[in-house]
Short mmCIF file of C-alpha atoms and ligand atoms in Angstrom, two decimals:
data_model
loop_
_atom_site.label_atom_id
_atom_site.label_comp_id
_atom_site.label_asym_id
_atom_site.label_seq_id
_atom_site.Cartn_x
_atom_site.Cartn_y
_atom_site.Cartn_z
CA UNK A 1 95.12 10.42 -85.23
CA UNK A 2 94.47 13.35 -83.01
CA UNK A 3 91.90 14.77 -85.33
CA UNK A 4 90.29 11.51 -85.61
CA UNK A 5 89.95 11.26 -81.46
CA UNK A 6 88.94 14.51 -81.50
CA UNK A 7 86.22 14.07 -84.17
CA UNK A 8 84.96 10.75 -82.35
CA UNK A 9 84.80 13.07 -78.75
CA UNK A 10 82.88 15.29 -79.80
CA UNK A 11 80.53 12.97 -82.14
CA UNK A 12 79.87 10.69 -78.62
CA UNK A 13 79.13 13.82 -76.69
CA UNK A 14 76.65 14.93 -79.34
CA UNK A 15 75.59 11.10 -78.99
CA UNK A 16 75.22 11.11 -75.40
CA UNK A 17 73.20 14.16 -75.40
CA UNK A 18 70.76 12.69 -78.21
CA UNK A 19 70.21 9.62 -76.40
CA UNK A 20 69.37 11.20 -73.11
CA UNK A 21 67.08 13.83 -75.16
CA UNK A 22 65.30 10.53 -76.91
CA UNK A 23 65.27 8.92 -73.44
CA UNK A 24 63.85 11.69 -72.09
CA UNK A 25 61.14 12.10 -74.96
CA UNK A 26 60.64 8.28 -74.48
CA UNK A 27 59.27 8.70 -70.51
CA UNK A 28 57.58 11.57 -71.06
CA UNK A 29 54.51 10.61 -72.87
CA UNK A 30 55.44 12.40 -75.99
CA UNK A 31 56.04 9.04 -77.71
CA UNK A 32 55.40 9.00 -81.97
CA UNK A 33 53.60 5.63 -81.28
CA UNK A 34 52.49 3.12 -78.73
CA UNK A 35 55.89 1.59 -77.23
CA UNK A 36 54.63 -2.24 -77.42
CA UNK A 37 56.09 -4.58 -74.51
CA UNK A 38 58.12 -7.04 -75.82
CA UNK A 39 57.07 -10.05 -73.79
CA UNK A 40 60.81 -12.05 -74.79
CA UNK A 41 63.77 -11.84 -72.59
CA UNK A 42 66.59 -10.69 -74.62
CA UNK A 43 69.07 -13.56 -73.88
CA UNK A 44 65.71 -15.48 -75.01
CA UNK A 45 66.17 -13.62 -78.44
CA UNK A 46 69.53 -13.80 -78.11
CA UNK A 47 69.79 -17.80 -78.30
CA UNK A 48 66.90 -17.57 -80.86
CA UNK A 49 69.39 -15.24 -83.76
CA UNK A 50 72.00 -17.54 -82.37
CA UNK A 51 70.01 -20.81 -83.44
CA UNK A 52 68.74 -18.86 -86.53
CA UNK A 53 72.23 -18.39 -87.80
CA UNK A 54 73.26 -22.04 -86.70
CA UNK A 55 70.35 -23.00 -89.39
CA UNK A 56 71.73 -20.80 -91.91
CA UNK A 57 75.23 -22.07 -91.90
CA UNK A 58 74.44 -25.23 -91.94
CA UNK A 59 72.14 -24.80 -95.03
CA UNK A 60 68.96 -25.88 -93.30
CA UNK A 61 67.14 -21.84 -93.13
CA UNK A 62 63.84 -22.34 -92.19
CA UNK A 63 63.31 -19.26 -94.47
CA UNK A 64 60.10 -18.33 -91.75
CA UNK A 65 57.72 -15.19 -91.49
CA UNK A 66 58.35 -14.33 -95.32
CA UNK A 67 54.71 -15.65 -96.82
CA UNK A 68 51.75 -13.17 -97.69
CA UNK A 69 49.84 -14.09 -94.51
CA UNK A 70 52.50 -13.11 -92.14
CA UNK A 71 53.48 -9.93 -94.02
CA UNK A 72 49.99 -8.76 -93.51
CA UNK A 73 49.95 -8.87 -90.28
CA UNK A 74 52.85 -6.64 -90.30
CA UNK A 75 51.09 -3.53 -92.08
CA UNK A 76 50.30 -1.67 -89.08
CA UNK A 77 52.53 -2.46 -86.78
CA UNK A 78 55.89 -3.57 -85.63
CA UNK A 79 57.54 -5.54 -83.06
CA UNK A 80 61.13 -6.64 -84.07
CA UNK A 81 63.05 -9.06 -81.31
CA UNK A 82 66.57 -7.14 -81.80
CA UNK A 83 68.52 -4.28 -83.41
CA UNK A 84 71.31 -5.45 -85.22
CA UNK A 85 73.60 -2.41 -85.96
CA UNK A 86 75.70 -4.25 -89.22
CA UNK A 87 77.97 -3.60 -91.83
CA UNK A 88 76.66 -2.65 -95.33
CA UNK A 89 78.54 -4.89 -97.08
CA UNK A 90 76.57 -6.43 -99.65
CA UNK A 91 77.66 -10.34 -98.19
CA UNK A 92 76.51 -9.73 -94.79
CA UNK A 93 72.89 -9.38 -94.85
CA UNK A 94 71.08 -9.83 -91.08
CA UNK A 95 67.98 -11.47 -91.72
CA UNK A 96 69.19 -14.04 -94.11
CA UNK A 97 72.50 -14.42 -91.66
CA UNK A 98 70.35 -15.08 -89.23
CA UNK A 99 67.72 -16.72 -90.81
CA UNK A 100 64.96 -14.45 -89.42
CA UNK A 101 62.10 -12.70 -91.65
CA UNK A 102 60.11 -9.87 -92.24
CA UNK A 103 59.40 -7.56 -88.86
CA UNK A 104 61.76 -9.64 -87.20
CA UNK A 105 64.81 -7.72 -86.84
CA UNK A 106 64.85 -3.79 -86.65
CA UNK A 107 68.42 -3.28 -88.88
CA UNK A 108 70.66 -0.64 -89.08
CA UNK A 109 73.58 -0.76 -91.72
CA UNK A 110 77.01 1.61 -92.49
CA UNK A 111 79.96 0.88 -93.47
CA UNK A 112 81.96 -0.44 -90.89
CA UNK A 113 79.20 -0.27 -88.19
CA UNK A 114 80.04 2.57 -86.61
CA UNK A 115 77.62 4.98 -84.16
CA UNK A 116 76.75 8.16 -85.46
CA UNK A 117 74.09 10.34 -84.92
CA UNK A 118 71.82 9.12 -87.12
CA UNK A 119 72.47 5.08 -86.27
CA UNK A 120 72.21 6.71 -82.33
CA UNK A 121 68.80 7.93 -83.05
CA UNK A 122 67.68 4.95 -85.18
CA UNK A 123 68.46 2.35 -82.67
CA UNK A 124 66.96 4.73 -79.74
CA UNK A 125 64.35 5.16 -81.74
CA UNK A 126 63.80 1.11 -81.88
CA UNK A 127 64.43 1.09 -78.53
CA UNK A 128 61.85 2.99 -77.58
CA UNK A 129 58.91 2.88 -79.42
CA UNK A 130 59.24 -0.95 -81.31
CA UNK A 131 60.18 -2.92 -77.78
CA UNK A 132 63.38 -4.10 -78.58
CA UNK A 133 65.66 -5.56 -76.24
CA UNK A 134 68.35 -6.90 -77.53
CA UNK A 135 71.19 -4.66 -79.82
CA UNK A 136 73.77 -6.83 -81.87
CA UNK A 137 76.40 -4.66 -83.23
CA UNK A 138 77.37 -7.12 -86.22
CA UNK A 139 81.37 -6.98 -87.74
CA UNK A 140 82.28 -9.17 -90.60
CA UNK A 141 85.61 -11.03 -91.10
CA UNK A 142 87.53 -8.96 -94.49
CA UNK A 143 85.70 -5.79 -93.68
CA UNK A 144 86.47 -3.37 -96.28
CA UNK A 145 85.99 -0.31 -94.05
CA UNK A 146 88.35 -2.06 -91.17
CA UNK A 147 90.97 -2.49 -93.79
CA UNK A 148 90.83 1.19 -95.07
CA UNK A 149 91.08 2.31 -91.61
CA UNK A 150 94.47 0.45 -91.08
CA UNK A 151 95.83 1.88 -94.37
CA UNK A 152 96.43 5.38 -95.91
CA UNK A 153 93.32 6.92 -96.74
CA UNK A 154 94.11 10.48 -97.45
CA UNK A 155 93.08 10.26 -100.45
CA UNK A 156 89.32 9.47 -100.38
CA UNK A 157 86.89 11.71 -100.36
CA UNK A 158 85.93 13.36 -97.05
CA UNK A 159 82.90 11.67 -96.34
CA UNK A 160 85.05 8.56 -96.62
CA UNK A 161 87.61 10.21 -94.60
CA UNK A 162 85.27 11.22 -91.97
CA UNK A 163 83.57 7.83 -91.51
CA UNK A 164 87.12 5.82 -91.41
CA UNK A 165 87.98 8.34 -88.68
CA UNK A 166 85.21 7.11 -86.51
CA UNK A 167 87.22 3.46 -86.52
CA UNK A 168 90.37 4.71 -86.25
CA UNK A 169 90.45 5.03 -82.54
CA UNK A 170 89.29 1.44 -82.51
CA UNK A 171 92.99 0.24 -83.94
CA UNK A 172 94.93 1.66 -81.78
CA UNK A 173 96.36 -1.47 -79.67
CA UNK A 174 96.07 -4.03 -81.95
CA UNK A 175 98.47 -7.36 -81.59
CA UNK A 176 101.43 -7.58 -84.18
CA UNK A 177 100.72 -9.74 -87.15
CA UNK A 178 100.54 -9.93 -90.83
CA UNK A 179 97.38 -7.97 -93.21
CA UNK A 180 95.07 -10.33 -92.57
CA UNK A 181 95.33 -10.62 -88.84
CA UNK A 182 95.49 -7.24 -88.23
CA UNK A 183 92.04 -6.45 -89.96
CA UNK A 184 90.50 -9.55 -88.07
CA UNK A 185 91.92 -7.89 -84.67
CA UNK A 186 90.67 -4.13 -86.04
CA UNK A 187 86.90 -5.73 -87.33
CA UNK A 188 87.05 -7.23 -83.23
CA UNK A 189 88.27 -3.79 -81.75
CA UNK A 190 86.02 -1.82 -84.12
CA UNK A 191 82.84 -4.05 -82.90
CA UNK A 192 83.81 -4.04 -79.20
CA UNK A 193 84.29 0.20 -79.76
CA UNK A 194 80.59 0.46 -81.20
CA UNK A 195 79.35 -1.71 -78.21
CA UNK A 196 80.90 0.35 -75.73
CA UNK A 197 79.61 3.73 -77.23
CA UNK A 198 76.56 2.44 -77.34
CA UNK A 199 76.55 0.86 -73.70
CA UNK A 200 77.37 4.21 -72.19
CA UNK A 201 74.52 5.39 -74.20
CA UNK A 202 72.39 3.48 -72.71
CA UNK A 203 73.84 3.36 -69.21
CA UNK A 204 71.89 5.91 -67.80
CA UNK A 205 69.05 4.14 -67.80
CA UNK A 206 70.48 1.49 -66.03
CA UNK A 207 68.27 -1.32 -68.62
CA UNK A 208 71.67 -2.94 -69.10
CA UNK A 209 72.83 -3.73 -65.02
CA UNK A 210 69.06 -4.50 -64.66
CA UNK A 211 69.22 -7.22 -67.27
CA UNK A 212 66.26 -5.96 -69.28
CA UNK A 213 68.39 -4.39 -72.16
CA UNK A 214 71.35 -6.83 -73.38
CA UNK A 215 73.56 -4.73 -76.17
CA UNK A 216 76.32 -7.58 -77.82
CA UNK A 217 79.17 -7.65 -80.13
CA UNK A 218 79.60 -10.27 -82.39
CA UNK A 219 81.54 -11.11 -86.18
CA UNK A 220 80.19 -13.15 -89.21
CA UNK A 221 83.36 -15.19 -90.58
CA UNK A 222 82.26 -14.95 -94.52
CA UNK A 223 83.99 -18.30 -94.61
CA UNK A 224 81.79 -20.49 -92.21
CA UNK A 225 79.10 -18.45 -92.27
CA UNK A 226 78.90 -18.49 -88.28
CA UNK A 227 77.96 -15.63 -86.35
CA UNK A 228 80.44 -15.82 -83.53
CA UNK A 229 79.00 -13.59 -80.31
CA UNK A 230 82.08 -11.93 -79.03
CA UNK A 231 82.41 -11.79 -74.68
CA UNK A 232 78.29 -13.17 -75.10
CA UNK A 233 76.03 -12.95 -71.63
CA UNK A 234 76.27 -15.82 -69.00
CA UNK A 235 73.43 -18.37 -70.75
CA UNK A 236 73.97 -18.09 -74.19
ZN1 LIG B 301 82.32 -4.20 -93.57
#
């Protein structure tokens, strides 16, 4: 446990400094393309995925911005409404979840959701040069990465090892209950963890408090197929 902490301290101050560095790169004129300005509020965007994914569980996807036309207009440019950092499970897939299309939705996926470097950089990146708004960090009920983190996995390989670690510290205070509850608690605490990294990523710039940059937890049930927005903004 120890060694996981420690692992996850020094991964978020490697984080923090990356995001500042990318924030900094991001006001200084140095950015790799025009940063468009995303006209939509993101609790706007928010009720939109929200709406989406009400469509797709009830079977009724508008299945929208997929045809020929609308992909070309997508060749030279971008200008997705959120980020949704998800799972990589193979059952949780964003845009179809929430019934979005191409260029919609700027999506990062590993197992288990967690931040790393890479998913830091990737969602700064979106942040600051696509005009995204809105972040989603997107857990799934029976997550496979959740449940290896609760058990004994001394036995995977370390790459395995290394990534459980990084949800570890998430499980620490769960509720008593049986298997099942526990992993929905840990895919809850493991969402809210990733939300919080990534809010004190992004706290410098003060985006959040102003209301311009809205970063939210939420968990797909694979059962219902409802996107359930965990502690969601005043509005939604
Ligand atoms: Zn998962």
């Amino acid at each position: 446990m120890q060694k996981g902490e420690t692992v996850i301290s020094n991964l978020l101050r490697r984080i923090l400094v990356l995001g500042i560095f990318l924030a900094a790169l991001g006001s200084g004129g140095q950015a790799m393309e025009e940063a468009p300005v995303n006209q939509q509020a993101p609790l706007e965007t928010l009720r939109k995925l929200r709406d989406g994914n009400l469509r797709f569980a009830g079977d009724h996807a508008s299945r929208h911005h997929q045809s020929k036309t609308w992909r070309e207009r997508l060749t030279t440019s971008q200008h997705p409404e959120a980020i949704i950092l998800g799972c990589a499970d193979s059952r949780v897939p964003p845009e179809l979840l929430f019934d979005a299309g191409f260029g919609d939705l700027f999506v990062v996926r590993v197992a288990g959701n967690t931040v790393d470097l890479n998913v830091a950089a990737s969602i700064d990146y979106a942040y600051l040069h696509t005009g995204s708004r809105l972040v989603v960090v997107l857990g799934h009920e029976n997550c496979g990465a959740v449940t290896a983190a609760l058990g004994d996995y001394q036995g995977e390989v370390l790459p395995i090892q290394f990534l459980l670690k990084q949800i570890v510290p998430a499980l620490t205070d769960l509720p008593a209950g049986d298997a099942m509850q526990r992993v929905s608690a840990g895919v809850v605490a493991n969402v809210r963890q990733s939300v919080r990294e990534l809010q004190q990523m992004a706290a410098k710039s003060g985006a959040v408090a102003r209301g311009e940059l809205i970063i939210v937890g939420a968990v797909y049930d694979l059962e219902t197929n409802v996107v359930k927005f965990l502690d969601p903004p005043p509005g939604l």
